Short mmCIF file of C-alpha atoms in Angstrom, two decimals:
data_model
loop_
_atom_site.label_atom_id
_atom_site.label_comp_id
_atom_site.label_asym_id
_atom_site.label_seq_id
_atom_site.Cartn_x
_atom_site.Cartn_y
_atom_site.Cartn_z
CA MET A 257 8.20 -42.39 -0.86
CA SER A 258 7.85 -40.26 2.41
CA LEU A 259 4.27 -38.85 3.08
CA LEU A 260 5.96 -35.20 3.45
CA ARG A 261 7.59 -35.55 -0.35
CA ARG A 262 4.44 -36.72 -1.84
CA VAL A 263 3.52 -34.14 -4.74
CA GLU A 264 -0.30 -34.56 -4.22
CA ILE A 265 -0.08 -32.71 -0.62
CA PRO A 266 0.85 -29.38 -1.86
CA ILE A 267 -1.39 -29.52 -5.10
CA ALA A 268 -4.34 -30.22 -2.67
CA ILE A 269 -3.05 -27.30 -0.38
CA THR A 270 -2.90 -25.08 -3.70
CA ILE A 271 -6.40 -26.40 -4.65
CA ILE A 272 -8.15 -26.11 -1.68
CA PHE A 273 -6.80 -22.31 -0.89
CA ALA A 274 -7.32 -21.32 -4.54
CA LEU A 275 -11.20 -22.48 -4.26
CA ILE A 276 -11.50 -20.50 -0.71
CA GLN A 277 -10.54 -17.26 -2.41
CA VAL A 278 -11.95 -17.95 -5.93
CA ILE A 279 -15.76 -19.10 -5.30
CA PRO A 280 -16.57 -16.61 -2.82
CA TYR A 281 -15.48 -13.60 -5.32
CA PHE A 282 -18.56 -15.20 -7.72
CA VAL A 283 -20.99 -16.74 -5.31
CA ASN A 284 -22.09 -15.49 -1.92
CA MET A 285 -21.34 -18.61 0.17
CA GLY A 286 -22.19 -16.93 3.58
CA PRO A 287 -20.41 -15.74 6.38
CA ALA A 288 -18.42 -18.75 7.38
CA VAL A 289 -16.87 -19.11 3.97
CA GLU A 290 -16.29 -15.47 3.75
CA ALA A 291 -14.44 -15.28 7.46
CA THR A 292 -12.39 -18.25 6.27
CA GLN A 293 -11.46 -16.24 3.10
CA ASP A 294 -10.67 -13.35 4.88
CA LYS A 295 -8.34 -15.31 7.10
CA VAL A 296 -6.70 -16.76 4.28
CA VAL A 297 -5.99 -13.29 2.72
CA ARG A 298 -4.32 -12.16 6.15
CA TRP A 299 -2.31 -15.17 6.04
CA THR A 300 -1.11 -14.22 2.65
CA LEU A 301 0.01 -10.98 3.85
CA ILE A 302 1.88 -12.21 6.93
CA VAL A 303 3.70 -14.53 4.26
CA SER A 304 4.49 -11.91 2.01
CA THR A 305 6.07 -9.67 4.80
CA GLY A 306 8.14 -12.74 5.60
CA ALA A 307 9.44 -12.85 2.05
CA LEU A 308 11.48 -9.95 2.73
CA LEU A 309 13.48 -12.12 4.86
CA VAL A 310 13.89 -14.59 2.14
CA GLY A 311 15.15 -11.56 -0.07
CA LEU A 312 17.75 -10.58 2.68
CA THR A 313 18.79 -13.89 2.91
CA SER A 314 19.20 -14.23 -0.72
CA LEU A 315 21.08 -10.97 -1.25
CA LEU A 316 23.38 -12.29 1.39
CA LEU A 317 24.20 -15.55 -0.08
CA ILE A 318 24.80 -13.97 -3.55
CA HIS A 319 27.19 -10.94 -2.23
CA VAL A 320 28.88 -12.22 0.97
CA PRO A 321 31.00 -14.82 -1.22
CA ARG A 322 31.82 -12.01 -3.80
CA VAL A 323 33.30 -10.09 -1.11
CA THR A 324 35.34 -12.84 0.51
CA ARG A 325 36.36 -14.39 -2.81
CA ARG A 326 37.34 -10.91 -4.12
CA ARG A 327 35.53 -11.64 -7.29
CA THR A 328 35.04 -8.81 -10.01
CA HIS A 329 33.50 -5.63 -8.70
CA TRP A 330 33.25 -7.12 -5.05
CA GLU A 331 33.51 -3.40 -3.55
CA TYR A 332 29.97 -3.04 -4.91
CA SER A 333 28.87 -5.90 -3.33
CA LEU A 334 30.44 -4.76 0.14
CA LEU A 335 28.57 -1.52 -0.51
CA LEU A 336 25.34 -3.06 -1.01
CA ILE A 337 25.82 -5.18 2.34
CA ALA A 338 26.84 -2.32 4.36
CA PHE A 339 24.03 0.05 3.02
CA MET A 340 21.44 -2.79 3.53
CA PHE A 341 22.47 -3.42 7.29
CA LEU A 342 22.74 0.51 7.87
CA MET A 343 19.37 1.06 6.37
CA THR A 344 17.90 -1.74 8.36
CA ILE A 345 19.53 -0.56 11.65
CA ILE A 346 18.48 3.21 11.37
CA GLY A 347 14.87 1.95 10.19
CA LEU A 348 14.28 0.08 13.38
CA PRO A 349 11.76 1.85 15.20
CA PHE A 350 13.33 3.53 18.31
CA PRO A 351 12.11 7.23 17.90
CA GLU A 352 13.77 8.32 21.11
CA LEU A 353 17.23 7.51 19.15
CA ASN A 354 16.12 9.46 16.23
CA LEU A 355 15.88 5.99 14.50
CA GLY A 356 12.62 4.63 12.41
CA LEU A 357 11.31 5.23 8.76
CA THR A 358 10.06 8.96 10.09
CA GLY A 359 13.43 9.50 12.39
CA TYR A 360 16.08 11.83 10.79
CA TRP A 361 18.80 9.30 10.10
CA PHE A 362 16.47 7.29 7.79
CA SER A 363 15.07 10.39 6.06
CA PHE A 364 18.67 11.72 5.95
CA PHE A 365 20.07 8.51 3.64
CA TYR A 366 16.75 8.23 1.94
CA ASN A 367 16.79 11.51 0.50
CA ASN A 368 20.32 12.45 0.02
CA VAL A 369 21.31 8.96 -1.28
CA LEU A 370 18.56 6.60 -2.13
CA THR A 371 16.45 9.50 -4.16
CA PRO A 372 19.16 11.08 -6.21
CA LEU A 373 20.38 7.87 -7.16
CA SER A 374 17.02 6.68 -8.41
CA ALA A 375 16.08 10.01 -10.18
CA SER A 376 19.33 9.88 -12.04
CA LEU A 377 19.25 6.33 -13.18
CA TYR A 378 15.67 6.94 -14.48
CA ALA A 379 16.96 10.17 -15.94
CA ILE A 380 19.64 8.40 -17.62
CA LEU A 381 17.17 6.50 -19.78
CA ALA A 382 16.08 9.66 -21.77
CA PHE A 383 19.83 9.49 -23.03
CA TYR A 384 20.13 6.06 -24.01
CA ILE A 385 16.75 5.82 -25.39
CA THR A 386 17.60 8.99 -27.62
CA SER A 387 20.82 7.42 -28.94
CA ALA A 388 19.53 3.95 -29.16
CA ALA A 389 16.70 5.47 -31.47
CA TYR A 390 18.90 7.48 -33.36
CA ARG A 391 20.60 4.21 -34.23
CA ALA A 392 17.68 1.78 -34.39
CA PHE A 393 14.75 3.46 -35.01
CA LYS A 394 14.86 3.21 -38.89
CA ALA A 395 12.28 2.44 -41.43
CA ARG A 396 13.70 -0.64 -42.73
CA SER A 397 10.31 -2.21 -43.59
CA LEU A 398 6.46 -1.20 -43.92
CA GLU A 399 5.70 -2.18 -40.50
CA ALA A 400 9.02 -0.33 -38.72
CA ALA A 401 8.01 2.78 -40.96
CA LEU A 402 4.45 2.62 -39.54
CA LEU A 403 5.76 2.06 -35.86
CA LEU A 404 8.56 5.01 -36.74
CA ILE A 405 5.87 7.28 -37.86
CA SER A 406 3.22 6.61 -35.22
CA GLY A 407 5.89 6.98 -32.54
CA THR A 408 7.05 10.27 -33.76
CA ILE A 409 3.86 11.82 -34.00
CA LEU A 410 2.94 10.67 -30.35
CA VAL A 411 6.31 12.15 -29.16
CA LEU A 412 5.51 15.26 -30.89
CA ARG A 413 2.08 15.22 -29.18
CA ASN A 414 3.54 14.73 -25.80
CA ALA A 415 5.72 18.01 -26.37
CA PRO A 416 3.95 21.35 -25.67
CA LEU A 417 6.30 22.56 -28.64
CA GLY A 418 4.88 19.58 -31.12
CA THR A 419 1.29 20.69 -30.11
CA PHE A 420 2.17 24.64 -30.54
CA LEU A 421 4.13 24.39 -33.71
CA ILE A 422 1.43 21.66 -35.43
CA PRO A 423 -1.83 21.82 -33.54
CA GLN A 424 -3.39 19.04 -35.69
CA ILE A 425 -0.71 16.77 -34.10
CA ALA A 426 -2.69 16.56 -30.81
CA ASP A 427 -5.88 15.21 -32.59
CA LEU A 428 -3.71 12.84 -34.65
CA GLY A 429 -1.82 11.66 -31.72
CA ASP A 430 -5.17 11.05 -29.65
CA TRP A 431 -6.45 9.18 -32.68
CA ILE A 432 -3.28 7.07 -32.45
CA PHE A 433 -3.66 6.60 -28.92
CA ASN A 434 -7.51 5.99 -28.83
CA ILE A 435 -8.03 3.76 -31.64
CA PRO A 436 -5.09 1.44 -32.90
CA ASN A 437 -3.36 1.77 -29.44
CA MET A 438 -6.48 1.01 -27.41
CA ALA A 439 -7.46 -2.03 -29.65
CA VAL A 440 -4.42 -3.71 -29.40
CA ASN A 441 -3.97 -3.04 -25.64
CA ARG A 442 -7.30 -4.59 -25.31
CA ALA A 443 -6.53 -7.57 -27.51
CA ILE A 444 -3.47 -8.02 -25.22
CA MET A 445 -5.53 -7.92 -22.17
CA ILE A 446 -8.05 -10.02 -23.31
CA GLY A 447 -5.53 -12.63 -24.46
CA GLY A 448 -3.65 -12.19 -21.05
CA GLY A 449 -6.74 -12.63 -19.21
CA LEU A 450 -7.69 -15.92 -21.12
CA GLY A 451 -4.34 -17.24 -20.59
CA ALA A 452 -4.39 -16.61 -16.92
CA MET A 453 -7.86 -18.30 -16.66
CA VAL A 454 -6.44 -21.36 -18.36
CA LEU A 455 -3.02 -21.32 -16.13
CA GLY A 456 -5.71 -20.97 -13.39
CA ILE A 457 -7.59 -24.04 -14.21
CA ARG A 458 -4.38 -25.70 -14.98
CA VAL A 459 -3.14 -25.16 -11.28
CA LEU A 460 -6.72 -26.26 -9.98
CA LEU A 461 -6.29 -29.31 -11.90
CA GLY A 462 -3.19 -30.17 -10.95
CA TYR A 463 -1.66 -30.24 -14.48
CA GLU A 464 0.55 -26.92 -13.75
CA ARG A 465 3.41 -28.19 -11.50
CA GLY A 466 6.04 -25.61 -12.07
CA TYR A 467 5.47 -23.96 -8.89
CA LEU A 468 6.72 -27.45 -7.24
CA ARG A 469 10.21 -26.91 -7.99
CA GLY A 470 9.97 -27.56 -11.56
CA GLY A 471 7.49 -30.46 -11.77
CA GLU A 472 7.83 -32.89 -14.71
CA MET B 254 31.75 10.97 -55.35
CA ALA B 255 33.42 8.86 -52.38
CA THR B 256 33.35 11.36 -50.02
CA ALA B 257 29.39 11.49 -50.00
CA PRO B 258 28.42 7.96 -48.62
CA ARG B 259 31.35 8.60 -46.20
CA ILE B 260 29.47 11.50 -44.65
CA TRP B 261 26.16 9.41 -44.29
CA GLU B 262 28.40 6.66 -42.88
CA LYS B 263 30.15 9.09 -40.19
CA LEU B 264 26.48 10.43 -39.43
CA GLU B 265 25.23 7.39 -38.90
CA THR B 266 27.76 6.10 -36.68
CA ILE B 267 28.02 9.25 -34.54
CA ASP B 268 29.73 9.09 -31.10
CA ALA B 269 26.75 8.67 -28.42
CA ARG B 270 28.44 10.94 -26.39
CA ILE B 271 27.70 14.01 -28.99
CA ILE B 272 23.98 13.00 -28.81
CA TYR B 273 24.25 12.79 -24.83
CA LEU B 274 25.92 16.14 -24.46
CA ILE B 275 23.39 17.82 -27.10
CA LEU B 276 20.45 16.40 -25.12
CA TRP B 277 22.04 17.47 -21.87
CA ILE B 278 22.38 21.17 -23.27
CA VAL B 279 18.68 21.29 -24.64
CA ILE B 280 17.08 19.80 -21.47
CA LEU B 281 19.36 22.20 -18.76
CA TRP B 282 19.01 25.42 -21.23
CA PRO B 283 15.03 25.86 -20.57
CA PHE B 284 15.72 25.57 -16.68
CA ILE B 285 18.00 28.30 -16.78
CA TYR B 286 16.33 30.41 -19.70
CA PRO B 287 12.47 29.49 -19.54
CA ILE B 288 10.75 29.90 -23.12
CA GLY B 289 7.02 29.75 -21.66
CA LEU B 290 5.50 27.65 -24.39
CA PRO B 291 1.84 27.29 -24.15
CA VAL B 292 0.59 23.92 -23.01
CA SER B 293 -2.86 22.85 -24.50
CA ILE B 294 -4.89 21.05 -22.20
CA GLY B 295 -6.17 17.27 -23.24
CA SER B 296 -9.46 15.62 -22.16
CA TYR B 297 -7.85 13.14 -19.94
CA SER B 298 -6.36 16.00 -17.75
CA LEU B 299 -10.03 17.48 -17.63
CA ALA B 300 -11.74 14.55 -16.70
CA TYR B 301 -9.10 13.75 -13.81
CA ALA B 302 -9.61 17.33 -12.50
CA LYS B 303 -13.58 16.99 -12.70
CA ALA B 304 -13.38 13.70 -10.87
CA ILE B 305 -12.13 15.70 -7.95
CA ASP B 306 -14.46 18.78 -8.48
CA ASP B 307 -17.43 16.54 -8.35
CA LEU B 308 -16.73 15.02 -5.28
CA PRO B 309 -19.65 15.66 -2.85
CA ALA B 310 -18.63 17.32 0.66
CA GLY B 311 -17.58 14.75 3.11
CA SER B 312 -16.74 12.24 0.44
CA ILE B 313 -13.92 9.62 1.45
CA VAL B 314 -10.90 9.72 -1.13
CA VAL B 315 -8.40 7.06 -0.98
CA VAL B 316 -5.23 8.44 -2.47
CA SER B 317 -2.64 5.26 -2.94
CA PHE B 318 1.23 5.93 -3.66
CA ASP B 319 1.87 2.73 -5.90
CA PHE B 320 5.29 3.89 -6.99
CA SER B 321 8.83 3.89 -5.86
CA LEU B 322 11.55 6.54 -6.28
CA GLY B 323 12.38 5.42 -9.98
CA GLY B 324 8.89 7.42 -10.73
CA LEU B 325 9.63 10.33 -9.00
CA GLY B 326 10.35 12.84 -11.79
CA GLU B 327 7.09 12.22 -13.34
CA LEU B 328 4.97 11.52 -10.42
CA TYR B 329 6.09 13.84 -7.89
CA PRO B 330 4.27 16.88 -9.36
CA ILE B 331 1.18 14.80 -10.27
CA ALA B 332 1.23 13.86 -6.58
CA ILE B 333 1.84 17.45 -5.25
CA ALA B 334 -0.97 18.95 -7.49
CA THR B 335 -3.46 16.27 -6.92
CA LEU B 336 -3.04 16.22 -2.85
CA HIS B 337 -3.21 20.45 -3.47
CA HIS B 338 -6.42 19.80 -5.39
CA LEU B 339 -7.89 17.52 -2.39
CA PHE B 340 -6.92 19.62 0.38
CA THR B 341 -8.59 22.51 -0.95
CA LYS B 342 -12.02 20.61 -1.23
CA PRO B 343 -14.10 19.80 1.75
CA VAL B 344 -13.64 15.82 1.45
CA LYS B 345 -11.82 13.26 3.59
CA ILE B 346 -8.53 11.92 2.27
CA VAL B 347 -7.15 8.63 3.56
CA ILE B 348 -3.45 8.20 2.12
CA ILE B 349 -1.91 4.86 1.89
CA ALA B 350 0.92 2.93 -0.10
CA ILE B 351 0.76 -0.49 -1.89
CA TRP B 352 4.60 -0.19 -2.55
CA SER B 353 6.88 -0.17 -0.04
CA ASP B 354 8.79 2.90 -1.21
CA GLY B 355 5.30 4.61 -1.71
CA ALA B 356 4.92 5.34 1.99
CA ILE B 357 8.36 7.16 2.10
CA VAL B 358 7.62 9.23 -1.24
CA ALA B 359 4.27 9.91 0.20
CA ASP B 360 5.65 11.15 3.54
CA MET B 361 7.98 13.51 1.25
CA VAL B 362 5.20 14.86 -0.36
CA LEU B 363 2.93 15.66 2.68
CA LYS B 364 5.99 17.15 4.43
CA ASP B 365 6.11 19.43 1.19
CA LEU B 366 2.48 20.46 1.09
CA LYS B 367 2.01 20.63 4.90
CA PRO B 368 -1.67 19.89 5.19
CA ASP B 369 -2.13 21.27 8.74
CA GLN B 370 -1.01 24.68 7.94
CA PRO B 371 -2.21 27.61 5.71
CA PRO B 372 -3.61 27.49 3.17
CA TYR B 373 -4.91 24.14 3.87
CA ASN B 374 -5.59 23.99 7.49
CA ARG B 375 -6.62 20.38 7.60
CA LYS B 376 -7.02 18.70 10.67
CA TYR B 377 -4.72 15.39 10.85
CA GLY B 378 -7.16 12.24 12.08
CA GLU B 379 -10.12 14.26 11.27
CA ASP B 380 -9.90 15.55 7.65
CA TRP B 381 -7.12 13.26 6.45
CA ILE B 382 -5.02 10.30 7.58
CA PHE B 383 -1.62 8.61 6.55
CA LEU B 384 -2.05 4.77 7.26
CA GLY B 385 1.47 3.98 5.38
CA TYR B 386 2.34 0.73 3.63
CA ALA B 387 0.20 -2.19 3.17
CA PRO B 388 2.25 -5.11 2.22
CA GLY B 389 1.09 -7.93 -0.07
CA GLY B 390 0.51 -6.10 -3.51
CA GLU B 391 -2.88 -7.14 -4.93
CA THR B 392 -3.77 -9.30 -1.68
CA ALA B 393 -3.34 -6.00 0.17
CA MET B 394 -5.83 -4.49 -2.45
CA ALA B 395 -8.04 -6.79 -1.60
CA ALA B 396 -7.93 -6.98 1.89
CA LEU B 397 -8.32 -3.07 2.30
CA GLY B 398 -11.25 -3.44 0.11
CA LYS B 399 -12.99 -5.83 2.76
CA ASP B 400 -11.57 -4.04 5.76
CA PHE B 401 -9.20 -1.32 6.19
CA TRP B 402 -9.09 -1.38 10.28
CA SER B 403 -7.57 -4.74 10.16
CA THR B 404 -5.38 -4.56 7.41
CA LEU B 405 -3.85 -1.24 8.34
CA PRO B 406 -4.55 -1.19 12.13
CA THR B 407 -2.43 1.94 12.91
CA ASP B 408 -1.42 5.40 11.20
CA TYR B 409 1.99 6.08 10.02
CA TYR B 410 2.95 9.04 12.07
CA TYR B 411 1.59 8.08 15.64
CA LYS B 412 1.29 4.51 15.51
CA LYS B 413 -2.15 4.63 16.96
CA HIS B 414 -5.13 2.49 16.32
CA VAL B 415 -6.92 3.73 13.37
CA SER B 416 -10.33 3.42 15.45
CA THR B 417 -9.28 6.45 17.65
CA TYR B 418 -9.35 8.61 14.78
CA PRO B 419 -12.58 10.34 13.74
CA ILE B 420 -11.92 10.24 10.21
CA MET B 421 -11.81 6.11 10.21
CA GLN B 422 -15.07 5.94 11.94
CA ASN B 423 -16.88 6.22 8.26
CA LEU B 424 -14.18 4.06 6.65
CA ARG B 425 -14.31 0.33 7.27
CA SER B 426 -14.70 -1.31 3.61
CA ALA B 427 -14.15 -0.06 0.10
CA ASN B 428 -17.72 0.35 0.11
CA ASP B 429 -17.36 3.61 2.30
CA VAL B 430 -14.93 5.23 -0.73
CA THR B 431 -16.10 7.51 -3.30
CA LEU B 432 -12.89 7.96 -5.20
CA LEU B 433 -9.81 6.24 -5.53
CA VAL B 434 -6.56 7.84 -6.82
CA SER B 435 -3.95 5.64 -7.87
CA LEU B 436 -0.33 7.46 -8.52
CA GLU B 437 1.52 4.59 -10.01
CA THR B 438 4.32 3.13 -12.10
CA GLY B 439 3.36 -0.36 -12.62
CA THR B 440 2.45 -3.61 -11.09
CA PRO B 441 0.49 -3.75 -8.69
CA GLY B 442 -1.28 -0.75 -10.01
CA ALA B 443 -4.36 0.14 -12.31
CA ASP B 444 -5.09 -3.40 -13.53
CA GLU B 445 -5.08 -4.51 -9.71
CA TRP B 446 -7.19 -1.93 -8.38
CA VAL B 447 -9.80 -2.60 -10.98
CA ARG B 448 -9.93 -6.03 -10.05
CA GLN B 449 -10.18 -5.86 -6.52
CA TRP B 450 -12.09 -2.35 -5.94
CA TYR B 451 -13.76 -1.77 -9.13
CA VAL B 452 -15.48 -4.91 -9.90
CA PRO B 453 -16.42 -6.07 -6.36
CA TYR B 454 -17.27 -2.53 -4.97
CA LYS B 455 -17.47 -0.47 -8.00
CA VAL B 456 -15.32 2.28 -6.79
CA PRO B 457 -14.45 4.84 -9.59
CA MET B 458 -10.80 5.69 -9.86
CA ILE B 459 -8.61 8.24 -11.34
CA VAL B 460 -4.84 7.60 -12.19
CA GLY B 461 -1.85 9.55 -12.18
CA CYS B 462 1.22 7.21 -14.06
CA ILE B 463 4.42 7.52 -15.78
CA GLY B 464 3.99 8.01 -19.17
CA VAL B 465 4.85 4.79 -20.60
CA MET B 466 1.94 3.29 -18.62
CA ALA B 467 -0.82 5.40 -20.60
CA PRO B 468 -1.46 2.72 -23.06
CA THR B 469 -2.09 0.12 -20.85
CA VAL B 470 -4.28 2.41 -18.62
CA ALA B 471 -6.40 3.61 -21.80
CA PRO B 472 -8.75 0.61 -22.39
CA TYR B 473 -10.25 1.11 -18.52
CA LEU B 474 -10.71 4.94 -19.40
CA ALA B 475 -12.76 3.72 -22.56
CA GLY B 476 -14.42 1.05 -20.25
CA GLY B 477 -15.41 3.45 -17.82
CA GLN B 478 -13.40 2.01 -14.67
CA VAL B 479 -10.95 4.94 -14.75
CA LYS B 480 -12.58 8.14 -14.90
CA GLY B 481 -9.40 10.52 -15.61
CA MET B 482 -5.72 9.92 -16.23
CA LEU B 483 -2.41 11.89 -15.94
CA PRO B 484 0.27 10.17 -17.94
CA GLY B 485 3.51 11.89 -17.46
CA LEU B 486 5.42 15.18 -16.97
CA ARG B 487 2.93 16.98 -19.89
CA ALA B 488 -0.16 15.78 -18.13
CA ALA B 489 1.27 17.26 -14.88
CA ALA B 490 1.65 20.43 -16.32
CA GLU B 491 -2.14 20.65 -17.75
CA TYR B 492 -3.43 19.44 -14.78
CA GLU B 493 -1.43 22.46 -12.81
CA LEU B 494 -2.57 24.93 -15.46
CA ILE B 495 -6.45 23.62 -14.72
CA ILE B 496 -6.10 24.00 -10.98
CA GLY B 497 -4.36 27.59 -11.28
CA ARG B 498 -1.34 26.08 -9.37
CA LYS B 499 2.00 26.06 -11.05
CA GLY B 500 4.45 23.79 -10.14
CA LEU B 501 7.28 21.31 -11.29
CA GLY B 502 4.89 20.04 -14.26
CA VAL B 503 4.81 23.85 -15.80
CA ALA B 504 8.60 24.40 -14.86
CA SER B 505 9.41 21.01 -16.90
CA ALA B 506 7.20 21.68 -19.77
CA ASP B 507 9.89 23.75 -21.86
CA ALA B 508 12.62 20.91 -21.13
CA LEU B 509 10.19 18.25 -22.24
CA SER B 510 9.46 20.33 -25.42
CA THR B 511 13.28 20.57 -26.22
CA SER B 512 14.28 17.05 -25.37
CA HIS B 513 11.18 15.49 -27.42
CA MET B 514 12.30 17.86 -30.41
CA VAL B 515 15.92 16.91 -30.36
CA PHE B 516 14.82 13.20 -30.07
CA VAL B 517 12.56 13.72 -33.29
CA ILE B 518 15.36 15.50 -34.91
CA PHE B 519 17.84 12.62 -34.24
CA VAL B 520 15.41 10.06 -35.33
CA ILE B 521 14.81 11.92 -38.64
CA LEU B 522 18.35 12.56 -38.97
CA GLY B 523 19.22 9.13 -38.48
CA ASN B 524 16.68 7.84 -41.23
CA ILE B 525 18.05 10.10 -43.67
CA SER B 526 21.57 8.87 -43.14
CA TYR B 527 20.45 5.47 -43.51
CA PHE B 528 18.80 6.04 -46.65
CA MET B 529 21.34 8.10 -48.21
CA ARG B 530 23.95 5.45 -47.44
CA ARG B 531 21.90 2.45 -48.67
CA ARG B 532 21.12 4.67 -51.99
CA SER B 533 24.89 5.40 -52.48
CA LYS B 534 25.45 1.69 -52.55
#
């Protein structure tokens, strides 16, 4: 097998760079190791910025064929491509042409197109959630009833009118939030943390190969 | 007798558009005719305000905009109120963004507040600075914790090197930061800040977040890593009342009440119709 296709090389790179990050986090390894760690962090930042280009390419690979082959809703794909390039061009740092992130045109499109669209999309959730809750939030079992009661109490606790009409709802809501909710969330966090640790060890030992295009 | 179950069945399968219309009316109505219901103030909001009030003069506070436009509805009032509170204190404010849209949202908030003008009269580069977006998510948080100058070498507005600004002379790493304020809608957010700034540097933080994030931030409040939290619009209203600057939070409180009440009524109605239909079977 060609040297470049050997799986040991990316695994070795992963192990080396992971150890450079992990060990100095717990143990003081001296200025040389810390400087290397800083350099690796900076590489990560550069790579993550470069990932934007991957995103751009990926979007084009999906949407350009949709437009050229006139697939269903190809008009939306065309709109997406057009606005992607428009925002990229007007976001270029040429302040003398009123371009750039703080320029007039970028702010204009951002404030008058993207902001209202995003806010509307988020606001629509309230309508969907109410409709969905009306249909699905039913006390079909003991567990569902408990969820229903605690959810309703917290909704009432979050509404100024709820605490105004029933002042005790504030204490009850706080109790649900601070005791059962906190306990469950801590359990999830601890479980997630342990899982991440195990995954990290598996990656370090070379057992986890999902990131190598699927692994075995 | 056959009509009774049909009523419950009809009620259970009510057209979604009727629900949308009722909700739309009850949200809009209080904006036209405000009710002015009292808003009781919770302990988390008090703790959030206290964390800012207790800052010694000259402290460096980092405010991070970790959200995109989707969170604007809930976080914009919190961002405005928090920055207003900070700009009225004799502290140094460094504004950053870990989310790409965060920088633009921060710019919108700053343009609304105008910190250089009365009543604040805070000098850019001396009392406050806006460093813009740091790409890389959690890695950027770690890099900022180690070295601000090399992670965000220029400011957002003038693209000048940060070393030319007096405010940055005393800020090299997270060790120089007295308080971190994270305004966030998700990941990266509180979890990552705790990992990258609290654990290694012990930087205390306060969090303004959307309502649905509150349960995930709560364990950090109990653990002491997060000193105060403002979850959602109600908390924004509470905070505005604490600092004595009524804004969007208070203005939206009535709509929050009516919409939540309608939600509860619909849930109760849905359950009544469900049980009545089941009983009639």
